[in-house]
Short mmCIF file of C-alpha atoms in Angstrom, two decimals:
data_model
loop_
_atom_site.label_atom_id
_atom_site.label_comp_id
_atom_site.label_asym_id
_atom_site.label_seq_id
_atom_site.Cartn_x
_atom_site.Cartn_y
_atom_site.Cartn_z
CA ILE V 1 -19.12 -169.43 -58.52
CA ILE V 2 -22.10 -170.87 -60.39
CA SER V 3 -22.48 -173.81 -57.94
CA ARG V 4 -22.49 -171.33 -55.05
CA LEU V 5 -25.04 -169.17 -56.80
CA GLU V 6 -27.30 -172.17 -57.33
CA LYS V 7 -27.49 -172.57 -53.50
CA LEU V 8 -28.86 -169.04 -52.95
CA LYS V 9 -32.49 -168.92 -51.99
CA ASP V 10 -34.97 -166.04 -52.07
CA ASN V 11 -35.10 -166.11 -48.29
CA SER V 12 -31.31 -166.42 -47.73
CA PRO V 13 -30.59 -164.01 -44.94
CA GLY V 14 -27.84 -161.40 -45.22
CA GLN V 15 -25.06 -161.43 -42.75
CA TRP V 16 -24.55 -157.73 -43.15
CA GLY V 17 -25.71 -154.77 -45.28
CA LYS V 18 -29.15 -153.62 -46.38
CA MET V 19 -29.86 -155.73 -49.56
CA ASN V 20 -31.91 -158.82 -49.66
CA SER V 21 -30.86 -161.81 -51.79
CA ASN V 22 -32.78 -160.72 -54.82
CA GLN V 23 -31.45 -157.24 -54.68
CA MET V 24 -27.94 -158.67 -54.42
CA LEU V 25 -28.53 -160.67 -57.67
CA CYS V 26 -29.47 -157.45 -59.50
CA HIS V 27 -26.55 -155.55 -57.96
CA CYS V 28 -24.04 -158.17 -59.06
CA ALA V 29 -25.67 -158.38 -62.54
CA ASP V 30 -25.27 -154.59 -62.86
CA GLN V 31 -21.59 -154.87 -62.01
CA LEU V 32 -21.12 -157.45 -64.85
CA ARG V 33 -23.05 -155.16 -67.19
CA LEU V 34 -20.52 -152.45 -66.37
CA ALA V 35 -17.68 -154.87 -67.14
CA ASN V 36 -19.18 -155.88 -70.49
CA GLY V 37 -20.19 -152.39 -71.61
CA GLU V 38 -23.94 -152.90 -71.39
CA LYS V 39 -24.23 -150.35 -68.56
CA HIS V 40 -22.34 -147.15 -68.25
CA SER V 41 -21.26 -144.95 -65.34
CA VAL V 42 -19.58 -141.62 -65.21
CA PHE V 43 -15.88 -141.89 -64.55
CA SER V 44 -15.14 -140.22 -61.26
CA GLY V 45 -11.69 -141.68 -60.51
CA SER V 46 -8.41 -140.01 -59.83
CA LEU V 47 -4.74 -140.80 -60.23
CA LEU V 48 -4.81 -142.53 -56.86
CA THR V 49 -7.89 -144.74 -57.72
CA THR V 50 -6.69 -145.70 -61.19
CA THR V 51 -3.21 -146.73 -59.96
CA LEU V 52 -2.58 -147.66 -56.24
CA LEU V 53 -6.15 -148.35 -55.15
CA LYS V 54 -6.91 -150.37 -58.26
CA TRP V 55 -3.78 -152.51 -57.71
CA LEU V 56 -4.57 -153.02 -53.97
CA ILE V 57 -8.13 -154.03 -54.65
CA LEU V 58 -7.24 -156.35 -57.45
CA THR V 59 -4.35 -158.02 -55.60
CA ILE V 60 -4.41 -157.61 -51.90
CA LEU V 61 -7.40 -156.13 -50.16
CA LYS V 62 -10.67 -157.81 -49.43
CA ALA V 63 -13.93 -155.79 -49.42
CA PRO V 64 -14.94 -154.85 -45.85
CA LYS V 65 -18.37 -156.03 -44.81
CA GLY V 66 -20.90 -153.35 -45.47
CA LYS V 67 -18.40 -150.47 -45.61
CA VAL V 68 -17.95 -149.81 -49.40
CA LYS V 69 -20.18 -147.30 -51.15
CA THR V 70 -21.15 -148.07 -54.75
CA VAL V 71 -21.97 -145.91 -57.77
CA LYS V 72 -25.64 -145.05 -58.28
CA GLU V 73 -25.78 -147.25 -61.38
CA LEU V 74 -25.30 -150.32 -59.08
CA LYS V 75 -27.03 -149.14 -56.01
CA GLN V 76 -30.46 -150.73 -55.27
CA GLY V 77 -33.18 -148.10 -55.13
CA ALA V 78 -31.00 -145.41 -56.79
CA GLY V 79 -30.21 -146.44 -60.26
CA GLY V 80 -29.48 -150.12 -60.08
CA SER V 81 -31.69 -152.66 -61.81
CA ALA V 82 -34.78 -153.47 -59.74
CA PRO V 83 -35.52 -157.01 -58.84
CA THR V 84 -38.26 -158.76 -60.74
CA ASN V 85 -38.54 -162.47 -60.01
CA PHE V 86 -35.86 -164.23 -57.90
CA GLU V 87 -35.42 -167.24 -60.28
CA ASN V 88 -35.37 -165.06 -63.32
CA ASP V 89 -32.87 -162.72 -61.76
CA LYS V 90 -30.76 -165.59 -60.80
CA LYS V 91 -30.84 -167.13 -64.37
CA LEU V 92 -29.88 -163.66 -65.72
CA LEU V 93 -26.86 -163.43 -63.45
CA ILE V 94 -25.79 -166.88 -64.44
CA ALA V 95 -26.02 -165.95 -68.12
CA LEU V 96 -23.94 -162.82 -67.54
CA ILE V 97 -21.34 -164.92 -65.77
CA ASP V 98 -21.35 -167.50 -68.56
CA ASN V 99 -21.04 -164.85 -71.28
CA PHE V 100 -18.45 -162.72 -69.51
CA ASP V 101 -15.49 -163.75 -71.76
CA LYS V 102 -17.39 -163.01 -74.94
CA SER V 103 -17.44 -159.36 -74.08
CA PHE V 104 -13.72 -159.00 -74.50
CA GLU V 105 -13.55 -160.75 -77.90
CA THR V 106 -14.22 -157.41 -79.76
CA LYS V 107 -13.07 -154.88 -77.25
CA LYS V 108 -9.90 -154.90 -75.06
CA PHE V 109 -10.97 -152.47 -72.31
CA PHE V 110 -14.05 -151.29 -70.51
CA VAL V 111 -14.07 -148.22 -68.17
CA HIS V 112 -14.70 -148.69 -64.47
CA PRO V 113 -16.16 -145.64 -62.69
CA ALA V 114 -13.32 -145.42 -60.19
CA PHE V 115 -10.49 -147.49 -61.64
CA GLY V 116 -10.62 -146.31 -65.23
CA LYS V 117 -9.75 -148.58 -68.16
CA MET V 118 -9.62 -152.21 -67.16
CA ASP V 119 -8.78 -155.26 -69.25
CA HIS V 120 -10.33 -158.77 -69.30
CA TRP V 121 -8.17 -160.08 -66.38
CA GLN V 122 -8.80 -157.04 -64.22
CA TRP V 123 -12.53 -157.06 -64.73
CA GLY V 124 -12.55 -160.80 -64.21
CA ARG V 125 -10.64 -160.48 -60.94
CA LEU V 126 -12.92 -157.70 -59.68
CA ALA V 127 -16.04 -159.57 -60.75
CA TYR V 128 -14.89 -162.71 -58.98
CA THR V 129 -14.00 -160.84 -55.68
CA HIS V 130 -17.28 -158.89 -55.89
CA LEU V 131 -19.38 -162.05 -56.32
CA ASP V 132 -17.40 -163.88 -53.69
CA HIS V 133 -18.03 -160.92 -51.21
CA HIS V 134 -21.77 -160.87 -51.79
CA PHE V 135 -22.08 -164.74 -51.78
CA ARG V 136 -20.38 -164.80 -48.40
CA GLN V 137 -22.80 -162.06 -47.33
CA PHE V 138 -25.69 -164.52 -47.97
CA GLY V 139 -23.91 -167.61 -46.79
CA VAL V 140 -23.27 -169.40 -50.07
#
């Protein structure tokens, strides 16, 4: 993942969606902040999202290109962290990826806004698929 991220440029064009590459860095960083408890979102899930949908997304389904709505805490221009400097935002995302495992040394679960309580493996799987989705969006 890090080697792919290193290839991302400030002017890397998006294949779909509305974000530019710097906004994507901040969006992905915000997701990792949800995973490690630094950022919080109101739980709005249901029995369906905390069971079947969570299982499908973590094991089978791939995110469709440009079709998934996100919570406002991750949405650029509506509560997500605003981009500052491309290289600094990239370094910040790398640091969040590098420190991901440490978050779970003292706490077993963090709450996802739709999927509810998720453990280290579940957050790791979701983070990987989320990063992969957006890296493919920008061709890295």
